[in-house]
Short mmCIF file of C-alpha atoms and ligand atoms in Angstrom, two decimals:
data_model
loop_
_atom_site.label_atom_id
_atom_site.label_comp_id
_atom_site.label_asym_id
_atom_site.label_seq_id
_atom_site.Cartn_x
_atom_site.Cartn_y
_atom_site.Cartn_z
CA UNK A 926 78.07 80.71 86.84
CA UNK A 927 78.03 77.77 88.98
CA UNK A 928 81.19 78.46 90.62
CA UNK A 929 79.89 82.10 91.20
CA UNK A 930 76.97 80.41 92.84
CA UNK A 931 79.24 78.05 94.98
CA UNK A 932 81.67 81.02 96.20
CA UNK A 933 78.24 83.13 97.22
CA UNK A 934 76.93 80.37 99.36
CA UNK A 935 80.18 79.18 100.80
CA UNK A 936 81.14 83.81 101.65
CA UNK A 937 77.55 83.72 102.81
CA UNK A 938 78.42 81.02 105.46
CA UNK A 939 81.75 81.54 106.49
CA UNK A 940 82.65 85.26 105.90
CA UNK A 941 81.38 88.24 108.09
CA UNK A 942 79.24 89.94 106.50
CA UNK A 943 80.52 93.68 105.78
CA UNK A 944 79.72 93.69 101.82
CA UNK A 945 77.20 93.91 99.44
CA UNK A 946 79.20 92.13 96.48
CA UNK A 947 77.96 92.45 92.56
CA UNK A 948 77.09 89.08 90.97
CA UNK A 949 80.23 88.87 89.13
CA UNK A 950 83.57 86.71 89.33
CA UNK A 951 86.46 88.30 88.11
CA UNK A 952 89.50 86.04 87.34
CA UNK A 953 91.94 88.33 85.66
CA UNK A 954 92.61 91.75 83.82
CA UNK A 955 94.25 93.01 80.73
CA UNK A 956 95.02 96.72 81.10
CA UNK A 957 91.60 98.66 81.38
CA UNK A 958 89.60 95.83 81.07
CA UNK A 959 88.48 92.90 84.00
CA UNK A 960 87.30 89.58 82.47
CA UNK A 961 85.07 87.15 84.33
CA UNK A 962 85.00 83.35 84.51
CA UNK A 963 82.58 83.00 81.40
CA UNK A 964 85.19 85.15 79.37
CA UNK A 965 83.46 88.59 79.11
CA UNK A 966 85.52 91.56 79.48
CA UNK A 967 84.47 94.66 81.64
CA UNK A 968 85.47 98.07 81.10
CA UNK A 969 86.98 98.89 84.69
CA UNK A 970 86.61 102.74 85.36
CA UNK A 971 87.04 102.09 89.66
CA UNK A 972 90.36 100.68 89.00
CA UNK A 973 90.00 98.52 92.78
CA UNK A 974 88.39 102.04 94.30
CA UNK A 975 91.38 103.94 92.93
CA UNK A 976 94.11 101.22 93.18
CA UNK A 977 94.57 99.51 89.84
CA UNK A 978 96.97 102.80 88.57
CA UNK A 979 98.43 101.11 85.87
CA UNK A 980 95.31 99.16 85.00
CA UNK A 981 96.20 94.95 85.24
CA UNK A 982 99.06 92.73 83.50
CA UNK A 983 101.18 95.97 83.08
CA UNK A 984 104.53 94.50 82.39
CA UNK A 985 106.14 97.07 84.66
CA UNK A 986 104.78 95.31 87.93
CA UNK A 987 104.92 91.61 86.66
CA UNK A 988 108.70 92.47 86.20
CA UNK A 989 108.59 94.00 89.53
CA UNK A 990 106.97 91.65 91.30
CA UNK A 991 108.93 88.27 89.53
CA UNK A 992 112.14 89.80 89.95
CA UNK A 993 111.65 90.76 93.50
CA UNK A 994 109.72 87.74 94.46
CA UNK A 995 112.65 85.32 93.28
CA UNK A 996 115.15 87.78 95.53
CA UNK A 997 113.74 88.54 98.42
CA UNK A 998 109.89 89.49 99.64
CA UNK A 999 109.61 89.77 102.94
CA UNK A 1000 112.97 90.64 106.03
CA UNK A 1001 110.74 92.61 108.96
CA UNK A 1002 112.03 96.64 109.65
CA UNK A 1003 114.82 94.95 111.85
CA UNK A 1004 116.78 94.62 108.99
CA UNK A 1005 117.60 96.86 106.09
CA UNK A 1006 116.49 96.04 102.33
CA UNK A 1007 117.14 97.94 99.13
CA UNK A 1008 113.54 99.39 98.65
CA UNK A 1009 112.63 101.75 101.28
CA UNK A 1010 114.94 104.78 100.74
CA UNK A 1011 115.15 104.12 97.20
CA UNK A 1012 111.60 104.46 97.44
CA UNK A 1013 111.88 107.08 100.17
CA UNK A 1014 113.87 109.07 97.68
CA UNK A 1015 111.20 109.30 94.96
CA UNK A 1016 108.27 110.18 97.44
CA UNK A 1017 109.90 113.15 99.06
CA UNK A 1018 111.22 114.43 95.52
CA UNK A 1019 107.53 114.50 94.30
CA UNK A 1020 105.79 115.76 96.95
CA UNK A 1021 107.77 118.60 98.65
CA UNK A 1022 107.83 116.77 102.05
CA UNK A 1023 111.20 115.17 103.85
CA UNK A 1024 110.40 112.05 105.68
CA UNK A 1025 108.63 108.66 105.04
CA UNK A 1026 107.35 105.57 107.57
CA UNK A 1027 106.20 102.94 105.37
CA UNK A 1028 102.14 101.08 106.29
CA UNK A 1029 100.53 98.59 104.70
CA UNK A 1030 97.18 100.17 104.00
CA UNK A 1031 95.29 103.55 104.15
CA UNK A 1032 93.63 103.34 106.75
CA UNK A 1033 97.03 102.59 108.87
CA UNK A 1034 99.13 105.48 107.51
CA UNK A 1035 96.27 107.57 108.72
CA UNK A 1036 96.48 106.13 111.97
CA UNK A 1037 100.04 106.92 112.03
CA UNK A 1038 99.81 110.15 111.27
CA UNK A 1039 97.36 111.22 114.09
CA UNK A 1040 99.65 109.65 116.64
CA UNK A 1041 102.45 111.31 114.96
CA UNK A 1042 100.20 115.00 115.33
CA UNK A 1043 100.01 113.94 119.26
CA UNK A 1044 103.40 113.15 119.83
CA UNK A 1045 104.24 116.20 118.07
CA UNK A 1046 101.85 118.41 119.90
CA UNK A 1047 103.38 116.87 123.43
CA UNK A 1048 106.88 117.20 122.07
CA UNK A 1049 105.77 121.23 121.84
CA UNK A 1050 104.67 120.84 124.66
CA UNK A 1051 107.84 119.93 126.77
CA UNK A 1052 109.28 123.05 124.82
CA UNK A 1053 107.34 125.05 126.48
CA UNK A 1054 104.53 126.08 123.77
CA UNK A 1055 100.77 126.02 124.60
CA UNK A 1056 98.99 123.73 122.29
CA UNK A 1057 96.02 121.04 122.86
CA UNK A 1058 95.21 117.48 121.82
CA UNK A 1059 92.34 117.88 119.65
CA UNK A 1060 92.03 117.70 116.11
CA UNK A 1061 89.37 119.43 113.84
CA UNK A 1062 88.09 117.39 111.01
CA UNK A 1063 85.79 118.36 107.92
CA UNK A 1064 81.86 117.37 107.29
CA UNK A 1065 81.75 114.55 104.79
CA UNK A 1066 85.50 113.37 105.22
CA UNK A 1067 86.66 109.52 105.11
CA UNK A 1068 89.63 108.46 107.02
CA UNK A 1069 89.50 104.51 107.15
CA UNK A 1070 88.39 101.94 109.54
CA UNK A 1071 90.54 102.06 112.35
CA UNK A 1072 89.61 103.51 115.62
CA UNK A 1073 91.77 106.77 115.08
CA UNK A 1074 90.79 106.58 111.48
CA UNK A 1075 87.18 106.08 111.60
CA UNK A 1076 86.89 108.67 114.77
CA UNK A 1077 87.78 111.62 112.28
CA UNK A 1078 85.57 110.23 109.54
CA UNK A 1079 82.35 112.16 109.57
CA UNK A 1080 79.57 109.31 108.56
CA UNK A 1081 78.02 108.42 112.24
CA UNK A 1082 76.87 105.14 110.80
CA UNK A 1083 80.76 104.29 110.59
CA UNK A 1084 81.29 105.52 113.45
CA UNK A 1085 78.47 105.11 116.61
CA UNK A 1086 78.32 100.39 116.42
CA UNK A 1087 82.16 101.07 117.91
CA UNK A 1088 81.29 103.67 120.69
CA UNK A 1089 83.16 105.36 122.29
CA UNK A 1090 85.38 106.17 119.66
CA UNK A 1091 88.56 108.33 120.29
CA UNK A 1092 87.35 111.39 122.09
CA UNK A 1093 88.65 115.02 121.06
CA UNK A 1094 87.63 115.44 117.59
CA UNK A 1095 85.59 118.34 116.17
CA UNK A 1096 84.24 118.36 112.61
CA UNK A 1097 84.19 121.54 110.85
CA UNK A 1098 81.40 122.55 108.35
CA UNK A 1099 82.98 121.70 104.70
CA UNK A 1100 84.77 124.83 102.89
CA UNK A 1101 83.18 126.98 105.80
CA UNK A 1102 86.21 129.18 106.53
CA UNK A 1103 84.22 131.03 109.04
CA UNK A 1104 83.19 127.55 110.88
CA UNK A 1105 87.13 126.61 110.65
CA UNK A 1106 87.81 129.75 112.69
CA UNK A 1107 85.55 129.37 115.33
CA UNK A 1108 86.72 126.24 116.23
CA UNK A 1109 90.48 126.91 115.83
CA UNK A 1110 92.06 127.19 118.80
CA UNK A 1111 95.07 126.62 120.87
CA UNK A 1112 93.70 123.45 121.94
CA UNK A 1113 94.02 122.07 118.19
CA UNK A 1114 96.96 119.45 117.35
CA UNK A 1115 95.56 118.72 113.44
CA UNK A 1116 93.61 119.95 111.05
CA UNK A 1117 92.79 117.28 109.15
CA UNK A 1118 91.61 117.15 105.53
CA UNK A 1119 91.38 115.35 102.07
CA UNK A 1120 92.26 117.76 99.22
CA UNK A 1121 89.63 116.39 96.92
CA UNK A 1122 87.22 114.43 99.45
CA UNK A 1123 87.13 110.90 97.94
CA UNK A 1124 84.00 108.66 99.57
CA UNK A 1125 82.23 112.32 100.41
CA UNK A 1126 81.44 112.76 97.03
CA UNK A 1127 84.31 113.99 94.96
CA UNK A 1128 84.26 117.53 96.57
CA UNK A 1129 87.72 119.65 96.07
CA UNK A 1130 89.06 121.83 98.93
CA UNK A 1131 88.44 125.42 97.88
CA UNK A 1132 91.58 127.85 97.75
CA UNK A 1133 90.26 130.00 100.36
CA UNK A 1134 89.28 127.28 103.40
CA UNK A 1135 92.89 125.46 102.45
CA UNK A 1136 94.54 128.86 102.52
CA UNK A 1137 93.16 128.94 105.92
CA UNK A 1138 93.62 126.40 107.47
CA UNK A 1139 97.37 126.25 106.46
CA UNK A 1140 97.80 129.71 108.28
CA UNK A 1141 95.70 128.57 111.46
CA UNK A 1142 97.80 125.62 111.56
CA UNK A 1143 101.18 127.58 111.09
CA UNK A 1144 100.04 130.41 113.47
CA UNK A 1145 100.13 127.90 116.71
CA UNK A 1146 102.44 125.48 115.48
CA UNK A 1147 99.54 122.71 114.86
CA UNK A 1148 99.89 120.28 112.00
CA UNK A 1149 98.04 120.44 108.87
CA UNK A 1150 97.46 116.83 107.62
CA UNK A 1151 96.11 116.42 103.96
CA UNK A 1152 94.47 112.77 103.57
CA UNK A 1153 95.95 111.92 99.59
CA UNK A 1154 94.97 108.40 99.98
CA UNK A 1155 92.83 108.69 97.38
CA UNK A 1156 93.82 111.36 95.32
CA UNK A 1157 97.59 110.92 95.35
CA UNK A 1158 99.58 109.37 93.43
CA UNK A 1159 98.89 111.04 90.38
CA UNK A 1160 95.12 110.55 90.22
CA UNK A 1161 94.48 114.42 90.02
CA UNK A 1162 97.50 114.63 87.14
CA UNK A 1163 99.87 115.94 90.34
CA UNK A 1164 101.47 113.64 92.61
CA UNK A 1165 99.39 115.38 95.23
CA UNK A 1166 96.07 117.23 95.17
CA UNK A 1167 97.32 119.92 97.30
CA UNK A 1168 99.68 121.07 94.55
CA UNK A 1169 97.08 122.27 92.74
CA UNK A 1170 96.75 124.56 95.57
CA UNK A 1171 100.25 125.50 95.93
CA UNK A 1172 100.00 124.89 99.64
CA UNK A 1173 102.43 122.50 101.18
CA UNK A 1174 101.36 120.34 104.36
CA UNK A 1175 103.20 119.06 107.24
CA UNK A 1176 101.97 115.37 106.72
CA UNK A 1177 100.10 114.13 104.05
CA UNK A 1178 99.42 110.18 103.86
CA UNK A 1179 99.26 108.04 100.90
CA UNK A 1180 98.26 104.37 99.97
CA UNK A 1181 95.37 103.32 97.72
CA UNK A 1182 97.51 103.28 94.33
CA UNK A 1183 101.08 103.77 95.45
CA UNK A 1184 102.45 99.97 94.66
CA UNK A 1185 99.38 99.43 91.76
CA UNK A 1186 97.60 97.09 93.81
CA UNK A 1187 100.17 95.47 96.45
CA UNK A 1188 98.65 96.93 99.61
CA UNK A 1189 101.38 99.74 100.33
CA UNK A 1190 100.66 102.35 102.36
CA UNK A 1191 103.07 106.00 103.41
CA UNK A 1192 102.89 108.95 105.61
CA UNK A 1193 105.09 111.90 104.81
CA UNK A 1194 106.15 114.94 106.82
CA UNK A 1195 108.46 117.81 107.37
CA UNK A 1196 111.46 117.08 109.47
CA UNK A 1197 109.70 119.35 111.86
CA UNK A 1198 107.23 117.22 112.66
CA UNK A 1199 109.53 114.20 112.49
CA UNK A 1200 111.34 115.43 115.33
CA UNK A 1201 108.07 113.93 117.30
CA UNK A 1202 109.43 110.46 116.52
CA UNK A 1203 111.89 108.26 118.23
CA UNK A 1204 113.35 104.74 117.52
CA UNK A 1205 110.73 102.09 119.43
CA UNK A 1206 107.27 104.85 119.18
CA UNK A 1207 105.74 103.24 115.99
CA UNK A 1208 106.20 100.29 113.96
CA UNK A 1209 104.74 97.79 111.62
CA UNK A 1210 105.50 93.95 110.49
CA UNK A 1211 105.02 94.33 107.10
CA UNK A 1212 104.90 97.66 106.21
CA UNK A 1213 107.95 98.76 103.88
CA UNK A 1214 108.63 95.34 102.62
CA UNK A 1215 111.06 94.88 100.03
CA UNK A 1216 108.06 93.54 97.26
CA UNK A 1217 105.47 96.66 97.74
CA UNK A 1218 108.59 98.55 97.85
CA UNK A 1219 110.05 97.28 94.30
CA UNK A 1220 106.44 97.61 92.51
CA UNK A 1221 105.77 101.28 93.83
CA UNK A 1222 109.55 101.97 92.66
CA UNK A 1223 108.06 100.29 89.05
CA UNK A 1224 104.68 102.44 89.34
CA UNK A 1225 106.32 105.58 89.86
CA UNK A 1226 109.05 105.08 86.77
CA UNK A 1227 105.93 103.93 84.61
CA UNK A 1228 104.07 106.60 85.49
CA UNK A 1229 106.77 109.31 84.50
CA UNK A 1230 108.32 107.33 81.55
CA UNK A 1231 104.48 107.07 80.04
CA UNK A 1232 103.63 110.48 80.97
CA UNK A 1233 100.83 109.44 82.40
CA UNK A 1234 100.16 112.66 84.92
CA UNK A 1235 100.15 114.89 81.71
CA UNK A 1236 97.10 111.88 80.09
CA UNK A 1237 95.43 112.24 83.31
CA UNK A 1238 95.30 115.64 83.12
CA UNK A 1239 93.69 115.66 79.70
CA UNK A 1240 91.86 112.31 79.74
CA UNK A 1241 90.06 113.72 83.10
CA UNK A 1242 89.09 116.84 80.92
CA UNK A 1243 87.85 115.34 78.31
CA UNK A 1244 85.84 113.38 80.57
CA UNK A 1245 84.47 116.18 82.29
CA UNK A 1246 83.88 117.75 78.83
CA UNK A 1247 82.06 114.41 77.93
CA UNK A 1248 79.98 114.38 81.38
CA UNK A 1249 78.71 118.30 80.91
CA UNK A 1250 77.45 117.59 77.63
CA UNK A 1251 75.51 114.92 78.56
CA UNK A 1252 74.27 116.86 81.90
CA UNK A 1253 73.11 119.77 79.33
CA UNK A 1254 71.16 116.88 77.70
CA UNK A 1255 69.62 114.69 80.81
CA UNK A 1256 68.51 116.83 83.78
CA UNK A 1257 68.76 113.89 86.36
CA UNK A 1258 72.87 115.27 86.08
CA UNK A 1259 72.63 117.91 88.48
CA UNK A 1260 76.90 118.73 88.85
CA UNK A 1261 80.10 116.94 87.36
CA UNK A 1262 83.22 117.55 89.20
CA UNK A 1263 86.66 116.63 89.62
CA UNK A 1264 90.39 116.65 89.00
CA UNK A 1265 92.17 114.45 86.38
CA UNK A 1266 91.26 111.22 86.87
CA UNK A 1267 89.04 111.73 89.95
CA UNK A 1268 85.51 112.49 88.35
CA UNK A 1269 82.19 112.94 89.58
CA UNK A 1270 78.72 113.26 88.25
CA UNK A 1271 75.41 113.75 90.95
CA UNK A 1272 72.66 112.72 89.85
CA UNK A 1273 69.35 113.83 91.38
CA UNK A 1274 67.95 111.01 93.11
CA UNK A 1275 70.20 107.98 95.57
CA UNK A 1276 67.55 105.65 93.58
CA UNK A 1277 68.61 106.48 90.06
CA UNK A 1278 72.23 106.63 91.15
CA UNK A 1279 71.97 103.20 91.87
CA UNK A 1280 70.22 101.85 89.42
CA UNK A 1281 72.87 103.77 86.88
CA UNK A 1282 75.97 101.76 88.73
CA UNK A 1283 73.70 98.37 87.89
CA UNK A 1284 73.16 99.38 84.48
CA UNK A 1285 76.39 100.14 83.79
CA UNK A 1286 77.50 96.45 85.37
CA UNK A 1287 75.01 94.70 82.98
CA UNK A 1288 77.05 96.70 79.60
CA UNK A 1289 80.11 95.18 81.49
CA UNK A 1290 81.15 98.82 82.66
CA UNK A 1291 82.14 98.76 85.99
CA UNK A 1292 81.81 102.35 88.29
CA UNK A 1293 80.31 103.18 91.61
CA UNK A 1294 78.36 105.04 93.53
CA UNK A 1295 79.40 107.50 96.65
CA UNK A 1296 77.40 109.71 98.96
CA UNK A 1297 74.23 108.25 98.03
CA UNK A 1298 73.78 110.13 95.01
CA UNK A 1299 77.33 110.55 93.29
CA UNK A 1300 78.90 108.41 90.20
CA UNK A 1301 82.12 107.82 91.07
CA UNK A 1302 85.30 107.05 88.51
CA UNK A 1303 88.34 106.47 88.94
CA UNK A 1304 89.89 104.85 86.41
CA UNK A 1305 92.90 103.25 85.94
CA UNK A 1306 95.48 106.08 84.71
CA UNK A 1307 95.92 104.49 81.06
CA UNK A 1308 92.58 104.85 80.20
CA UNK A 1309 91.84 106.25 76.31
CA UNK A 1310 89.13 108.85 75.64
CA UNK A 1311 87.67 105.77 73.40
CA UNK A 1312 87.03 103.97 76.71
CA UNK A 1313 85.07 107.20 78.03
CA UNK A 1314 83.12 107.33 74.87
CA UNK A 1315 82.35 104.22 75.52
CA UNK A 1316 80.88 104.92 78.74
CA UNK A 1317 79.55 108.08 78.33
CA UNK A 1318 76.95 106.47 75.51
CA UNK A 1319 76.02 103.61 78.24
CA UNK A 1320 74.99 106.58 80.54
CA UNK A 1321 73.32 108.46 77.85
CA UNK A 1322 71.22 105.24 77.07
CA UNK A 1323 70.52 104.43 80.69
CA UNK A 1324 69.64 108.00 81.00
CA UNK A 1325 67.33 108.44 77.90
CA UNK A 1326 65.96 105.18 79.35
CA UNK A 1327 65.42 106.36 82.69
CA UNK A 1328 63.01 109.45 81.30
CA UNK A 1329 61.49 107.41 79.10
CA UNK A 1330 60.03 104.74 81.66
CA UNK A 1331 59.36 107.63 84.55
CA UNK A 1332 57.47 109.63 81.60
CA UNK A 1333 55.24 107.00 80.58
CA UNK A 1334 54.87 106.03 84.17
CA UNK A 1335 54.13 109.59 84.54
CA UNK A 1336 51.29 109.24 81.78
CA UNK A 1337 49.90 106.08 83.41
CA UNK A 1338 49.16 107.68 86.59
CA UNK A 1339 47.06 110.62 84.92
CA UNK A 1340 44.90 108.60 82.55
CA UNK A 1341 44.32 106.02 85.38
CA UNK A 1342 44.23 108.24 88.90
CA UNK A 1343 44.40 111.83 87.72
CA UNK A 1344 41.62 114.21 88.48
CA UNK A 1345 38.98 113.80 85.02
CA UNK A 1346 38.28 116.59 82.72
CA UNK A 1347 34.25 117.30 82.59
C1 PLP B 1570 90.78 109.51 101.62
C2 PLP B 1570 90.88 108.13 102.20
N1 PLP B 1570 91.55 107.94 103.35
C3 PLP B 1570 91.69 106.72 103.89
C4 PLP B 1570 91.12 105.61 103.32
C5 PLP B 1570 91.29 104.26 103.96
O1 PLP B 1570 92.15 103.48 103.18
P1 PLP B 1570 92.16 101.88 103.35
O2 PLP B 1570 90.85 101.39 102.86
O3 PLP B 1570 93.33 101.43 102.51
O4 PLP B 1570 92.37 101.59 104.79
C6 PLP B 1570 90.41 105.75 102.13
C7 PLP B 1570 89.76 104.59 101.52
O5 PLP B 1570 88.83 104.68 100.74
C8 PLP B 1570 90.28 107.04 101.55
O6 PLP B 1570 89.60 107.23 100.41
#
């Protein structure tokens, strides 16, 4: 506790300020489970926000990462290494698409691919088409920090301290296909969407508004970009969300889990679109190198050779499954959602949503909270439905808890202030 203490005072002084940190000191992990400097172990069901894919110590990406470490870690993109079309390889086999540039984070592959969506646009341009610079983005969506990033992410507190952010962007009412229409035009480069919003509150695409927006985008020759930064990967038990859809984008980006923690991030898109792109337009120091390369190579075998997009699949179920029963028995759960390993439960109130994620801390079960009022989980893709038992009886006791206080509080407040009986 005291070095906790001495680390909070020395952040307080010497950091900037951008976090609201939990009281608790992690100093390593054993696969789903975070232990912190006194010893305790926490059950881990954020996984890093969506990161930790393999949970910690897998032996897949300590072999990964001491192998390539010894050989070679870092050579610039001036060079060539072994990783990046091995790697290259494996992405576009998974997710339908033909072309990778390698970031280092989320938030820079996004970046990437709106420039990419301009150049492209301008390269139409030249050939005589009539399309626009703008790009349409959805109600609720997250994009990063970035100035491209955070101008087509929807939250104006993220956005309005930076002002002016980067002009032409419209945001389109969520899953309003009408809404989508009336602002599709021949001025649009992008549409621009997250198949399963992430930090909006765990909210799927439906069928319909991605149907449309594929055929809006198609029908001018303007790209549709799916964010999978967050559910990618695998997350959803695809490597994509937008298979579950069937529909097949012309640049999707992907980063959070795709080297199980090294920051690694990827955009992806059709060798249309990557006719936009010439030697000298983008680049990136570190992005690509040969040791994020090596451990996503080692995520992507573990993932297949433990099947782990089939347990997702079933794991997230049973969750779900889990989460409805305890919403038919707790009426502060007003919707559970999700795909795979991407699960939601809203709660009624921001202030009980809160007070849930603390709860949960102090059983040593870490989760979180998104869009004031959702409980957000993503955890690491080896978790066992013991490990959701686990936390589904926290939440029931937190719950039961919860009605318990607000009832007698309740009960208080009528023998004390309520109108009397004569
Ligand atoms: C859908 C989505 N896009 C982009 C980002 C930004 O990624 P990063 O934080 O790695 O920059 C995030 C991060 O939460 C995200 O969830």
């Amino acid at each position: 506790m005291v070095k906790l203490e001495q680390i909070r005072a020395a952040e307080a002084k010497l950091l900037l300020q951008t976090y609201e940190r939990n009281a608790v000191l992690f100093v390593r992990g054993e696969g789903v489970h975070l232990i912190d400097e006194q010893g305790e172990r926490y059950l881990d069901l954020l996984s890093g926000i969506g990161v930790n894919a393999l949970g910690y110590a897998h032996p897949a990406i300590e072999e990964a990462i001491a192998r390539q470490s010894r050989a070679l870690i870092h050579t610039s993109n001036l060079f060539y290494h072994e990783g990046q079309a091995e790697l290259a390889l494996r992405l576009t086999e998974r997710t339908g698409l033909d072309r990778v540039f390698f970031a280092n984070t989320g938030t820079e592959a996004w970046e990437g691919a709106l420039k990419l969506a301009r150049a492209h646009a301008g390269l139409e341009r030249s050939e005589g088409k009539q399309i626009g610079t703008k790009f349409l983005a959805l109600e609720q969506s997250f994009h990063g920090r970035t100035f491209g990033s955070v101008s087509t992410t929807y939250k104006a507190k993220y956005r309005e301290p930076f002002g002016p952010v980067v002009p032409g962007v419209e945001f389109v009412r969520f899953n309003d296909v009408a809404d989508l229409r009336d602002k599709f035009s021949s001025e649009v480069c992008a549409i621009l969407v997250e198949s399963i919003q992430g930090e909006g509150g765990i909210r799927p695409l439906t069928q319909e508004f991605f149907a449309e927006a594929r055929a809006l985008a198609s029908s001018t020759g303007a790209l549709l970009i799916v964010d999978e930064i967050q559910a990618g990967m695998g997350r959803t038990g695809k490597w994509c969300g937008y298979q579950h859809y069937g529909i097949l984008p012309d640049v999707t980006t992907l980063a959070k889990p795709l080297a199980g923690g090294v920051p690694l991030g990827a955009i992806l898109c059709t060798e249309e679109a990557a006719r936009a792109i010439h030697a000298g337009m983008h680049g990136t120091t570190f992005g690509g190198g040969p040791l994020a390369c090596a451990v996503a190579i080692a995520v992507i075998d573990a993932i297949e050779k433990d099947n782990l997009l089939a347990h997702a699949t079933e794991t997230g179920d049973y969750f779900q499954q889990q989460l409805r029963a305890l919403a038919a028995r707790h009426e502060a759960i007003v919707d559970v959602r999700g795909k795979g390993l991407m699960v939601a439960a809203e709660l009624d109130s921001a202030e009980l949503a809160k007070l849930t994620v603390a709860e949960m801390l102090k059983r040593r079960i870490v989760i979180n909270c998104t869009s004031d009022t959702v409980l957000r989980f993503l955890p690491p893709y080896i978790v066992k439905s013991e490990h959701i038992d686990t936390a589904i009886a926290a939440l029931d006791e937190i719950f039961t808890e919860h009605a318990a206080a607000a009832g007698a509080a309740q009960a208080a407040s009528q023998t004390s202030g309520g109108p009397t009986r004569g």
